[in-house]
Coordinates of C-alpha atoms in Angstrom, one line a residue:
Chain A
X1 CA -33.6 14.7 4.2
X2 CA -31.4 12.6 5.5
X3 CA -29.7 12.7 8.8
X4 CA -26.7 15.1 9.8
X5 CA -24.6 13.1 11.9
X6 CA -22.0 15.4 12.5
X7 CA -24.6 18.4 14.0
X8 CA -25.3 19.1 17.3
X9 CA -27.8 20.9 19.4
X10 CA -27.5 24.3 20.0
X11 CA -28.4 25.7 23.6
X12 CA -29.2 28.3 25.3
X13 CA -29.5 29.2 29.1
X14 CA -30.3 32.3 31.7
X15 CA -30.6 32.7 35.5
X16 CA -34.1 34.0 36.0
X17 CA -33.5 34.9 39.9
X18 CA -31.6 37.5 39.1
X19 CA -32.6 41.1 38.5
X20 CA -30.3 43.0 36.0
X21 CA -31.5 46.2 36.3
X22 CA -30.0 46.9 39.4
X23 CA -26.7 45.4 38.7
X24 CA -24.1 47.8 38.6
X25 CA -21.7 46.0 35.7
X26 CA -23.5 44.7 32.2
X27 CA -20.9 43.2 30.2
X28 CA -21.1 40.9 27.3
X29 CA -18.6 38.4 25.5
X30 CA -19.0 37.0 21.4
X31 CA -16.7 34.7 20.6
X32 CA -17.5 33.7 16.9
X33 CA -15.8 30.5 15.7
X34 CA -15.5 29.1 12.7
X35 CA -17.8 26.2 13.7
X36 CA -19.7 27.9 16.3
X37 CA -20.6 31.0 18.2
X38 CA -21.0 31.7 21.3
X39 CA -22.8 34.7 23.3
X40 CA -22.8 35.3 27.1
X41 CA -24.0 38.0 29.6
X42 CA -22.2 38.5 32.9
X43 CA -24.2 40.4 35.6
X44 CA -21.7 42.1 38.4
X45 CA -19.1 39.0 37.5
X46 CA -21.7 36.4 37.6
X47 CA -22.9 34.2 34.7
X48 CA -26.0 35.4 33.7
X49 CA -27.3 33.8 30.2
X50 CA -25.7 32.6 27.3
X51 CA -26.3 31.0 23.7
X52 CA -24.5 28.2 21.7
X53 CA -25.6 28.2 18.1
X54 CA -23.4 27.4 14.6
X55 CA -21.7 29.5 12.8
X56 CA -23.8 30.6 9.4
X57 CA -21.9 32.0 6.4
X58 CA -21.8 35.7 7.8
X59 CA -19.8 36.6 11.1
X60 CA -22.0 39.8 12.1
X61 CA -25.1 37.6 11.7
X62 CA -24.0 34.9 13.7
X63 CA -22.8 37.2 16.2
X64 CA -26.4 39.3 16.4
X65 CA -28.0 35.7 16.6
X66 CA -26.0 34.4 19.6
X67 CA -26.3 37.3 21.3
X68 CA -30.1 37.9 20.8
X69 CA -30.8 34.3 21.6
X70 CA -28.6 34.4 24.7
X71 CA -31.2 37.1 25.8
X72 CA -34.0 35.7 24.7
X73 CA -37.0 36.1 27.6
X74 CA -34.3 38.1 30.2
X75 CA -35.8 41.4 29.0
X76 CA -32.7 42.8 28.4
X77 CA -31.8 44.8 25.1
X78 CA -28.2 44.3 23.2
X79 CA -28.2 48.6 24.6
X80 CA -28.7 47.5 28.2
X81 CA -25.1 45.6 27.9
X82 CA -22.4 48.5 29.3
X83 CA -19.9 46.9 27.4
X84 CA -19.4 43.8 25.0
X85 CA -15.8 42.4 23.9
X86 CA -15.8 40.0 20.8
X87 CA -13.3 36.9 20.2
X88 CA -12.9 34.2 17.7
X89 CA -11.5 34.0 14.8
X90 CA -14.8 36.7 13.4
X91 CA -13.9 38.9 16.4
X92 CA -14.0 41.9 14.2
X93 CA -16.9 41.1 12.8
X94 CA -19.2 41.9 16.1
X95 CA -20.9 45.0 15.1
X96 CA -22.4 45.3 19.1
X97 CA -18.8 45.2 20.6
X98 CA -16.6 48.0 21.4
X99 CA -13.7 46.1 21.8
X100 CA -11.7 42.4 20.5
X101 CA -9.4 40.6 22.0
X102 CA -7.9 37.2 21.1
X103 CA -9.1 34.0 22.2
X104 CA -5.7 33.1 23.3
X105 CA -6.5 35.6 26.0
X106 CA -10.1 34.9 26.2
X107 CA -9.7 30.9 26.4
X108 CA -7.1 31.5 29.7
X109 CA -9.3 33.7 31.2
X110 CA -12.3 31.7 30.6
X111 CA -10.8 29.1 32.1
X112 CA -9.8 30.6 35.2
X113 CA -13.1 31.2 35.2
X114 CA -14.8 27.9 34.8
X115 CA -12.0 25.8 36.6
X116 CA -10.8 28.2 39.1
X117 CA -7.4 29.9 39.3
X118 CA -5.5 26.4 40.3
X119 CA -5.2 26.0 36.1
X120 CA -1.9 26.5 34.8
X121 CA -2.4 24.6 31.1
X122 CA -5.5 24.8 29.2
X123 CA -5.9 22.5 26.4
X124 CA -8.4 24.5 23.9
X125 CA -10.4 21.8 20.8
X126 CA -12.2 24.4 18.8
X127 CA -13.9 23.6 15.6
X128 CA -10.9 24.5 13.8
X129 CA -8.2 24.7 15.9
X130 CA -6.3 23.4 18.8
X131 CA -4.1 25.4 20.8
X132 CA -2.6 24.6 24.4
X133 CA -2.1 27.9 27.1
X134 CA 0.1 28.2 30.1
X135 CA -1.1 30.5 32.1
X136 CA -0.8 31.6 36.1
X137 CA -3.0 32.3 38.8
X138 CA -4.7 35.1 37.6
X139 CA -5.9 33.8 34.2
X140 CA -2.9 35.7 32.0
X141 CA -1.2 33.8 29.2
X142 CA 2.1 32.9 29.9
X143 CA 2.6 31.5 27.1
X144 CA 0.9 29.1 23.8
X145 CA 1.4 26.7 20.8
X146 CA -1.3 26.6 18.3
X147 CA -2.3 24.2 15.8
X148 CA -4.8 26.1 12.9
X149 CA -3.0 24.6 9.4
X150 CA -4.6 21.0 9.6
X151 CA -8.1 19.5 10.9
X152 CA -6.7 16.8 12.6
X153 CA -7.4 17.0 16.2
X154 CA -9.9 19.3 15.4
X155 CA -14.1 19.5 16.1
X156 CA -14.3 20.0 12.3
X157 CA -12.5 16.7 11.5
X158 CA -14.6 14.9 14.6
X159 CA -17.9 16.1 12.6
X160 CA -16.1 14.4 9.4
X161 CA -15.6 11.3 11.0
X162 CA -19.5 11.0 13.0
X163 CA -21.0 11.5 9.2
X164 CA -18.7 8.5 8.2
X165 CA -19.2 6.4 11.2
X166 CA -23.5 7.3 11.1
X167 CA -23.3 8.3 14.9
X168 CA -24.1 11.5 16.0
X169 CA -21.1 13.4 17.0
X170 CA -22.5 13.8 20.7
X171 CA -22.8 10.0 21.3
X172 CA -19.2 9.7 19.5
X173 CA -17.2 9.5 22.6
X174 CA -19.4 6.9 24.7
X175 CA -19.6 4.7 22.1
X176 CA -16.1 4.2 21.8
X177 CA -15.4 4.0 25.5
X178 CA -17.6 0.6 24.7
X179 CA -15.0 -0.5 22.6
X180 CA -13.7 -3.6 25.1
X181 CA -10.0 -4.0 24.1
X182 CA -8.6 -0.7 23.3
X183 CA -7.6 -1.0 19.3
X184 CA -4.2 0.5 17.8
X185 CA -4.8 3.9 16.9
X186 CA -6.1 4.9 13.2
X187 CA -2.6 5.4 11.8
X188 CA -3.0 8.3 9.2
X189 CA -2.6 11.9 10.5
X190 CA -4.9 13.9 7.2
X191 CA -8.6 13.5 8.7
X192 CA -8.8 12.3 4.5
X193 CA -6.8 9.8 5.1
X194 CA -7.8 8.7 8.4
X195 CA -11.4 8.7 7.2
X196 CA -11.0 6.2 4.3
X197 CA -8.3 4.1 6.6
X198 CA -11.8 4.2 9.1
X199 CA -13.7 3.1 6.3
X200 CA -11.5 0.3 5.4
X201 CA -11.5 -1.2 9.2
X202 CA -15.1 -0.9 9.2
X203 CA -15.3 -3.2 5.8
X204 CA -12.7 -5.3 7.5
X205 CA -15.9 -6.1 9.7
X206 CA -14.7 -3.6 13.5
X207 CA -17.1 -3.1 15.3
X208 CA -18.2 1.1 15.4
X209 CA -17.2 1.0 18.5
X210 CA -13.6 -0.1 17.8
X211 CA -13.0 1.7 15.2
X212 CA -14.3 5.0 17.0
X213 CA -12.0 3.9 20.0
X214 CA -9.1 4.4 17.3
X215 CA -10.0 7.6 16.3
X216 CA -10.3 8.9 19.5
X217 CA -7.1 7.5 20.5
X218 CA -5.4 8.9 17.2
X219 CA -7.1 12.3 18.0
X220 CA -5.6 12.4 21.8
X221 CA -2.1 11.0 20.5
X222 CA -2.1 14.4 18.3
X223 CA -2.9 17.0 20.9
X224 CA -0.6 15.2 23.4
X225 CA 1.6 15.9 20.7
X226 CA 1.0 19.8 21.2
X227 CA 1.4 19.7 25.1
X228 CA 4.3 17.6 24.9
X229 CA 5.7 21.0 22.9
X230 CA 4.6 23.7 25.5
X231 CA 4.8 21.2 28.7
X232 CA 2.1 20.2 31.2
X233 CA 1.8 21.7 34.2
X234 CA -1.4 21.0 36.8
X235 CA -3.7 21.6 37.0
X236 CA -4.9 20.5 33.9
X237 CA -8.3 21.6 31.8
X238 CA -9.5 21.3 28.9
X239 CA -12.1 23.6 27.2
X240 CA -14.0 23.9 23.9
X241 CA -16.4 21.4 22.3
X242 CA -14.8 18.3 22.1
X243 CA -14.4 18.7 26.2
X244 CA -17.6 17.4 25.9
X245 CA -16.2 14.0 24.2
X246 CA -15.2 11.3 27.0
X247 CA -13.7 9.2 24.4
X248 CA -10.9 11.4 24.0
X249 CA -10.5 13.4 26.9
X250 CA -9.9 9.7 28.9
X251 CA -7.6 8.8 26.3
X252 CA -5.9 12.2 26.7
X253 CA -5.8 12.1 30.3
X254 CA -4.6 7.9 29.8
X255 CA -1.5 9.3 27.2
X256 CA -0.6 12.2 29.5
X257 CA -0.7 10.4 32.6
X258 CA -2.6 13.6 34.2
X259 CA -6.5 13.6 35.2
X260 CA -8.2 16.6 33.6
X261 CA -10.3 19.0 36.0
X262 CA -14.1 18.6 35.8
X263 CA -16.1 21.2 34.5
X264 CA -19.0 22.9 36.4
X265 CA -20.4 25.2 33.2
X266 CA -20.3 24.3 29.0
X267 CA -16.9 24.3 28.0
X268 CA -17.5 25.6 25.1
X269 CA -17.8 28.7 26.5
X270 CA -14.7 29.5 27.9
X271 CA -14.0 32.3 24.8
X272 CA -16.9 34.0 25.5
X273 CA -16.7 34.1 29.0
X274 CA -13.5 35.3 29.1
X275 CA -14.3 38.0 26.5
X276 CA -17.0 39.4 28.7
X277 CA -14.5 39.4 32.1
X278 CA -12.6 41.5 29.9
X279 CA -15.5 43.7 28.8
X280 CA -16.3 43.8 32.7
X281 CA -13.1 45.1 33.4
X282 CA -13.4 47.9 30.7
X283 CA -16.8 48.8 32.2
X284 CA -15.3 49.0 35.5
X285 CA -13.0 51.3 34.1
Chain B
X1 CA 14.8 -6.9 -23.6
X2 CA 10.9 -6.5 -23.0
X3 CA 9.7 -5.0 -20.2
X4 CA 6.9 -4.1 -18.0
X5 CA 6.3 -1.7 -15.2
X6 CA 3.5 -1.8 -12.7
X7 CA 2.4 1.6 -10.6
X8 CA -0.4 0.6 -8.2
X9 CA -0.7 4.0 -6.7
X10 CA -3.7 5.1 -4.5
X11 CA -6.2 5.7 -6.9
X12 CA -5.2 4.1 -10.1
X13 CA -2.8 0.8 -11.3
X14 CA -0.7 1.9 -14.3
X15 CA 1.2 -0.8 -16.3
X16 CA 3.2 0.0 -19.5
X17 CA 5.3 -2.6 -21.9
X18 CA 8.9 -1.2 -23.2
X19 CA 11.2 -2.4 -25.3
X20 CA 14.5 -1.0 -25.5
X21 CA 12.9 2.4 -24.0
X22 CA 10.4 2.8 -26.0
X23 CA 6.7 2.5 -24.9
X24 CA 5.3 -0.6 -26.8
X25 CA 1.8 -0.1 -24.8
X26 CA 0.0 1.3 -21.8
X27 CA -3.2 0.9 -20.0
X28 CA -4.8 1.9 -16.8
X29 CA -7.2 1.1 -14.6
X30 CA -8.8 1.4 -10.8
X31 CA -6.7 0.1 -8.4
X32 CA -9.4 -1.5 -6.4
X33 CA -9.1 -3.6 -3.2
X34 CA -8.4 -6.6 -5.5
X35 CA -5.0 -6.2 -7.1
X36 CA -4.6 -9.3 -8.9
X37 CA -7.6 -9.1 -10.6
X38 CA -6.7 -5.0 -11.6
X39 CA -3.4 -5.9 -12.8
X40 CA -5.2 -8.9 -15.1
X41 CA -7.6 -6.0 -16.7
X42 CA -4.9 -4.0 -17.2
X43 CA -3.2 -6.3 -19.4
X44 CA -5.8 -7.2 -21.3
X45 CA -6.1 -3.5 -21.9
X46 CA -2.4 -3.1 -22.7
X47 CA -2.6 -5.6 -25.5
X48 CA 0.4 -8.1 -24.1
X49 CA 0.4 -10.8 -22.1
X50 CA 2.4 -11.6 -19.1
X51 CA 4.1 -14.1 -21.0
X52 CA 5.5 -12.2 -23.7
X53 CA 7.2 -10.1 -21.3
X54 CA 10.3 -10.9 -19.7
X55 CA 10.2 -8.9 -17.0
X56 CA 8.2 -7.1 -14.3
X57 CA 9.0 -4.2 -12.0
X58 CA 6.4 -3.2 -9.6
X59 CA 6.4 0.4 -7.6
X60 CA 3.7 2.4 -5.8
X61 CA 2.8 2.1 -2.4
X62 CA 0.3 -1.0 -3.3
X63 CA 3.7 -2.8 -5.0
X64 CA 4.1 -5.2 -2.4
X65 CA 0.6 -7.0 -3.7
X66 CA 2.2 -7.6 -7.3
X67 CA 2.7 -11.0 -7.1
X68 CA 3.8 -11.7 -10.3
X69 CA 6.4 -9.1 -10.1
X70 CA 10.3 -10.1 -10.3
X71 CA 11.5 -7.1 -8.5
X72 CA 10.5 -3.9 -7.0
X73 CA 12.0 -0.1 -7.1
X74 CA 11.0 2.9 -4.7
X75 CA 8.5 5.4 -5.9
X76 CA 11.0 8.0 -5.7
X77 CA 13.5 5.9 -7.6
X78 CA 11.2 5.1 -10.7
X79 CA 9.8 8.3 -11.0
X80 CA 13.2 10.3 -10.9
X81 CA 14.2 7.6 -14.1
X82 CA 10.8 8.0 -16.0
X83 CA 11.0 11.8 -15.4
X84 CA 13.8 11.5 -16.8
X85 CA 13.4 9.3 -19.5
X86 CA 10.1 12.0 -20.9
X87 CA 11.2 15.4 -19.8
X88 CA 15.3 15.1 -20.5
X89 CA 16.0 18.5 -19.7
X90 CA 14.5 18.7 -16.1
X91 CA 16.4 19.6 -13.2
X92 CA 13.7 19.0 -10.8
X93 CA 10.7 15.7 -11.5
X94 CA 7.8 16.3 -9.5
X95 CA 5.3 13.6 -9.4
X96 CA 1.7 14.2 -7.8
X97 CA -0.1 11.2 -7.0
X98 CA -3.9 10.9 -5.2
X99 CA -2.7 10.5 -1.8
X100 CA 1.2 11.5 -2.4
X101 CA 3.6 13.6 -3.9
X102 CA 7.1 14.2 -4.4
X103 CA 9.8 16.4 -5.5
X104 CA 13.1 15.1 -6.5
X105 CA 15.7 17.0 -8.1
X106 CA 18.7 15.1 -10.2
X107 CA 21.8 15.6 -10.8
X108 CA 24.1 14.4 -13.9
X109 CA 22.5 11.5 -16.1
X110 CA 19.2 11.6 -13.8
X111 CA 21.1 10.3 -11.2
X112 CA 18.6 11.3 -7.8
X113 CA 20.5 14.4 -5.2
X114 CA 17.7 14.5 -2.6
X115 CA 14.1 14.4 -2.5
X116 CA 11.5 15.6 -0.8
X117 CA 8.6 13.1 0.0
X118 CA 4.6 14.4 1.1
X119 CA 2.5 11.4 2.3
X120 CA 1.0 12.4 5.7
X121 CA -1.7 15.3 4.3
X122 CA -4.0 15.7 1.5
X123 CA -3.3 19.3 0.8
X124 CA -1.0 19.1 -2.0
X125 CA -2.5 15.9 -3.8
X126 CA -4.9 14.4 -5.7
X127 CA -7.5 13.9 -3.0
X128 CA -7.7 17.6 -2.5
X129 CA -8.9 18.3 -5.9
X130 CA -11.6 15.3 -5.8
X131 CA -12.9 16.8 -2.6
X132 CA -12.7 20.3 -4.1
X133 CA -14.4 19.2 -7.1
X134 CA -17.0 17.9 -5.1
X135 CA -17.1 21.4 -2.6
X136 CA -17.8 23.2 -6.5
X137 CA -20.0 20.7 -7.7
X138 CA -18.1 20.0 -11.2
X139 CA -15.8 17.6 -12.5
X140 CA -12.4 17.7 -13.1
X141 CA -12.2 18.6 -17.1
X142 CA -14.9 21.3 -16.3
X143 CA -13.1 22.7 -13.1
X144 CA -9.7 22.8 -15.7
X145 CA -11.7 25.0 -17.9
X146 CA -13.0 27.3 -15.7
X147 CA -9.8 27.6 -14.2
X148 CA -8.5 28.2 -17.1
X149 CA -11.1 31.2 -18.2
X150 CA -10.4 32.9 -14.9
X151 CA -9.1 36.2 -14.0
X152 CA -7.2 35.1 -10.7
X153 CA -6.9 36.9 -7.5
X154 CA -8.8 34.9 -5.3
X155 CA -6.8 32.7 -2.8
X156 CA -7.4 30.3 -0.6
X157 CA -6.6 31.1 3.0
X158 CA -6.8 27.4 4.5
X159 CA -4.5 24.6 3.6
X160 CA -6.3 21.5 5.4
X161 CA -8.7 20.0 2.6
X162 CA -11.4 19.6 5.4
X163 CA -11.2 23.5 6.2
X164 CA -10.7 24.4 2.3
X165 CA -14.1 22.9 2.0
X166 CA -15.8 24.5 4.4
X167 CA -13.8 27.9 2.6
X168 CA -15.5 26.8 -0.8
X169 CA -18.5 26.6 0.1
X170 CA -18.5 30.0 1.9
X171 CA -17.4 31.3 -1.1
X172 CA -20.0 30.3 -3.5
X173 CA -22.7 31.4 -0.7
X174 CA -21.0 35.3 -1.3
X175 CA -21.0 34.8 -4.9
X176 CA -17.5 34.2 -5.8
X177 CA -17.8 33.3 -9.6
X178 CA -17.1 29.5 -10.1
X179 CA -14.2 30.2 -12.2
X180 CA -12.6 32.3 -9.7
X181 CA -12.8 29.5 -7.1
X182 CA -11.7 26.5 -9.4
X183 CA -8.6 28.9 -10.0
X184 CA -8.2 29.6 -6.5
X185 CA -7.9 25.6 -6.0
X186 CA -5.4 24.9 -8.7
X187 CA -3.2 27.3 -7.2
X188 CA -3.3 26.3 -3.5
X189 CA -2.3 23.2 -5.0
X190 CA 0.2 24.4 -7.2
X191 CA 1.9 26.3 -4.5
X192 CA 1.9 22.8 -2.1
X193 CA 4.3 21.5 -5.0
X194 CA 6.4 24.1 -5.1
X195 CA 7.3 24.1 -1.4
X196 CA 8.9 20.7 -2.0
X197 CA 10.6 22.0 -4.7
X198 CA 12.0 24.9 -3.3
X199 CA 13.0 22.6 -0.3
X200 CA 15.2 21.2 -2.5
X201 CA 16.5 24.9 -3.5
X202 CA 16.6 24.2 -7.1
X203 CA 15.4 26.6 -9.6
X204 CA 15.9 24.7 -13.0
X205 CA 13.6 23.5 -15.5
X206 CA 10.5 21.1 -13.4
X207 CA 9.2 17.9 -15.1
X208 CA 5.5 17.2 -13.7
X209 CA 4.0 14.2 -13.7
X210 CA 1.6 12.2 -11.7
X211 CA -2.5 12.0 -12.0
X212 CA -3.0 15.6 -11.1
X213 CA -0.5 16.4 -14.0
X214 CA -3.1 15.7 -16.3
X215 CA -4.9 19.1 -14.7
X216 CA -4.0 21.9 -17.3
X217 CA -5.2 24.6 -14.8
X218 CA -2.9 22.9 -12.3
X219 CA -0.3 22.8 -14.3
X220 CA -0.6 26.5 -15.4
X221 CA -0.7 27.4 -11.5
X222 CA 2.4 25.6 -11.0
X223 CA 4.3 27.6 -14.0
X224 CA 2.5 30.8 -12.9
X225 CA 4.3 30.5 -9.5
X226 CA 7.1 28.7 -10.0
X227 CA 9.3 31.3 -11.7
X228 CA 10.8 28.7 -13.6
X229 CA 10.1 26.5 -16.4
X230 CA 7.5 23.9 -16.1
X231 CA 6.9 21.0 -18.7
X232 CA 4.3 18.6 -18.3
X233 CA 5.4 14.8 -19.1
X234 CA 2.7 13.8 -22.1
X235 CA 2.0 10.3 -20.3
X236 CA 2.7 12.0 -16.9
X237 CA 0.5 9.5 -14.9
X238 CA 2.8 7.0 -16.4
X239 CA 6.3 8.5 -14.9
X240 CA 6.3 5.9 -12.3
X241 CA 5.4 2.9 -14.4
X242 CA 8.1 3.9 -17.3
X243 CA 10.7 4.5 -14.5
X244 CA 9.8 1.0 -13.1
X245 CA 10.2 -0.7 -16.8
X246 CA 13.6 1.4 -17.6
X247 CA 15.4 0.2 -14.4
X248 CA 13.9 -3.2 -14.9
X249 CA 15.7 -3.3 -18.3
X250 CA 18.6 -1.7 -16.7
X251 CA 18.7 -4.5 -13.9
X252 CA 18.7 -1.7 -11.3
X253 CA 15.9 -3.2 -9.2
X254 CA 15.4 -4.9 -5.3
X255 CA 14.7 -8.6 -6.7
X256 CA 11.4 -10.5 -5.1
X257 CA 12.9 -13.3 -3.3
X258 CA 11.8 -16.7 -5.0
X259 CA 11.4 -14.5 -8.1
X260 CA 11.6 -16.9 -11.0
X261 CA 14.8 -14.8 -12.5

């Protein structure tokens, strides 16, 4: 078979010092994505494992394979989780949770988390959609604009473009920070359109590297678009996959003028983290 | 006063020969990177040569490489008079292209009132059917007849054609009959179109033209929803080149500088 350019690894992670049986608060967080899902385990408010896998064609499956993964060797049983809140767009489709909420919430929260509470805009690049959160000092929403009609600016239309380009969408971003001169960016919106104009630049004898440089750049003109329409105010993170892309979050950081903060834990994770700070809270009652 | 009329559009290069509006022939062909050498096929697939034409009028967004045009008129421009010139009675000519559409709706003696233009995303073209067709594994006649043979009341929920994809092929995997799907498409398309034309709040008789005209389960989407009348030009993939020839012949056209008229 030949290669998939535009998959990535999943992951998975735990904290083997700690003991969960004596924790006091169990709480879980799904966040099931069109692209991927994510499961984590909080133990008293602290990370405990998680999982990162793709999203297969059924949401309760995907969601019972995150999660089982995530607790993979910890010992612990889905039943030995007080309380489990699912997000994403197949929140409802958890069959372990007692409890959604939507990742508009879960994404600020998570955030908070990850970046501490000196956030106030969260950019959020999710396999299929982009959305940009205000929020205040204690995580809530303030308020949010949402691209979810169109893949541009998207991790779906990034995987498009690393099958085009034959790089795997993980190396993506460094390669194009190799580019030298920065190129105009690809001029087409429609990741159709931008991926045959990529094509054509590539016949015209760019380099990769060049022509990935303009497809970041595009990419990062788009969702400065979005900020632009809610308003930036620092600090500024970013969270979801394509957090994980240099290439554009420099060029992000380069159109807004505004450094993004640096991220201690997977940003892809920010959904399901904040789902299971909710669930923590519902534990506690 | 013969005529011809070039469309190099994003997919396909139409060129038709009039005379004294009628169609004397038509050919087309792939538009290619190489222009020149398209447009040199296509006339020796019309049947006439340059020469025994007096005059050429190019339009499409690839008209600028028709070198041996005299002139030039807007897409919108030569298909509002083509529309015009095959479906006389329409209020509204919608022409849907590869990579564009667009709705315009005329006024007395197919003069153009406004227009609306779609050029930045693939969801209501031509490309979104090729990568549909490819998401269901069929061509385009086949995906027409199952279309066609279906029972409707599946619908897509995404509009991008990269998340559409992805929404196909979840669909086959729970067993969603073929035909069901294929219909599914032709209407996401369908309903694309019309909100151009109900920007243009217009609820006359709709002329369709343009490549994806030639769908018949597109086409019966588009009448299915529209809640008015819809009549698909014969030649619809044509609409553009017959507009250009008709304004060439009517001397309404931008002239090339240096042309040789």
């Amino acid at each position: 078979m030949s290669r998939q350019f535009w998959q990535w690894d999943e992951a998975r992670w735990y904290e083997p010092g700690v003991d969960w049986r004596e924790a006091e608060v169990i709480a879980g967080g799904v966040d099931v994505g069109s692209v991927s899902s994510q499961a984590v385990v909080m133990v008293d408010g602290r990370l405990y494992c998680y999982a990162s896998i793709r999203t297969g064609f059924s949401s309760p499956d995907s969601a019972l394979r995150a999660m089982t993964l995530a607790l993979e060797g910890t010992g612990m049983a889905i039943e030995d989780i007080h309380c489990t809140v699912g997000t994403g767009y197949g929140r409802v489709n958890v069959p372990f949770a007692q409890s959604t909420a939507t990742e508009i919430a879960c994404h600020a929260l998570g955030a908070h988390f990850i970046y501490g509470p000196s956030v106030r805009t969260v950019l959020d690049m999710g396999g299929q959609d982009c959305k940009v959160i205000r929020c205040d000092a204690s995580g809530q929403v303030l308020d949010f604009v949402l691209n979810d009609k169109c893949a541009a600016g998207t991790g779906r239309g990034l995987e498009v473009f690393a099958d085009l380009m034959q790089v795997p969408l993980t190396e993506l971003g460094e390669l194009s920070l190799r580019c030298g001169q920065e190129p105009p960016p690809i001029s087409n919106t429609c990741v159709v359109f931008a991926r045959a104009e990529a094509a054509a630049l590539l016949r015209q004898g760019w380099s990769r590297e060049k022509v990935a440089a303009a497809y970041c750049s595009a990419m990062a003109r788009r969702v400065a678009g979005l900020i632009k329409r809610i308003g930036l105010e620092k600090d500024f993170a970013i969270t979801g996959g394509i957090a994980k892309n240099p290439g554009i979050v420099t060029r992000i950081e380069q159109v807004l003028g505004v450094k993004a903060l640096v991220p201690s834990i997977d940003t892809q994770l920010a959904g399901a983290i904040g789902a299971a700070l909710m669930a923590s809270r519902m534990a506690r009652g | 006063m013969r005529c011809a009329g070039v469309d190099v559009g994003a997919r396909y290069l139409k060129l038709v020969v009039m005379n004294e509006g009628s169609v004397l022939g038509r050919a087309v062909v792939p538009a290619g990177y190489d222009i020149d050498e398209a447009l040199a096929r296509a006339w020796e697939a019309v049947g006439w040569s340059r020469s025994q034409v007096e005059l050429v009028v190019a339009t499409g967004m690839g008209r600028g490489q028709v070198g041996v045009a005299e002139g030039f008129v807007s897409e919108v421009a030569a298909a509002a008079r083509g529309g015009w010139a095959m479906v006389g009675e329409a209020a509204v000519v919608v022409e849907v292209g590869a990579e564009e559409a667009r709705a315009i709706r005329l006024g007395p003696g197919g003069r153009v009132e406004d227009f609306v233009v779609s050029d930045r995303c693939a969801a209501g073209v031509g490309a979104f059917l090729e990568a549909m067709a490819r998401a269901l594994e069929v061509g385009f006649e086949e995906m027409d007849e199952l279309s066609l043979g279906a029972r409707g009341g599946v619908e897509l929920n995404c509009r991008c054609v990269v998340f559409a994809e992805s929404e196909v092929v979840a669909l086959i995997h729970s067993n969603t009959p073929k035909a069901e799907i294929a219909r599914a498409i032709h209407e996401a398309i369908a309903e694309r179109t019309l909100v151009m034309v109900r920007m243009l709040g217009c609820d006359g008789l709709i002329g369709v033209g343009g490549g994806v005209a030639r769908s018949r389960g597109f086409v019966q989407a588009l009448a299915r929803r529209a809640g008015a009348q819809v009549v698909a030009a014969g030649d619809g993939m044509f609409m553009g080149a017959v507009g250009a020839a008709l304004l060439g012949a009517e001397g309404r056209f931008m002239r090339r500088r240096g042309a040789r008229v």
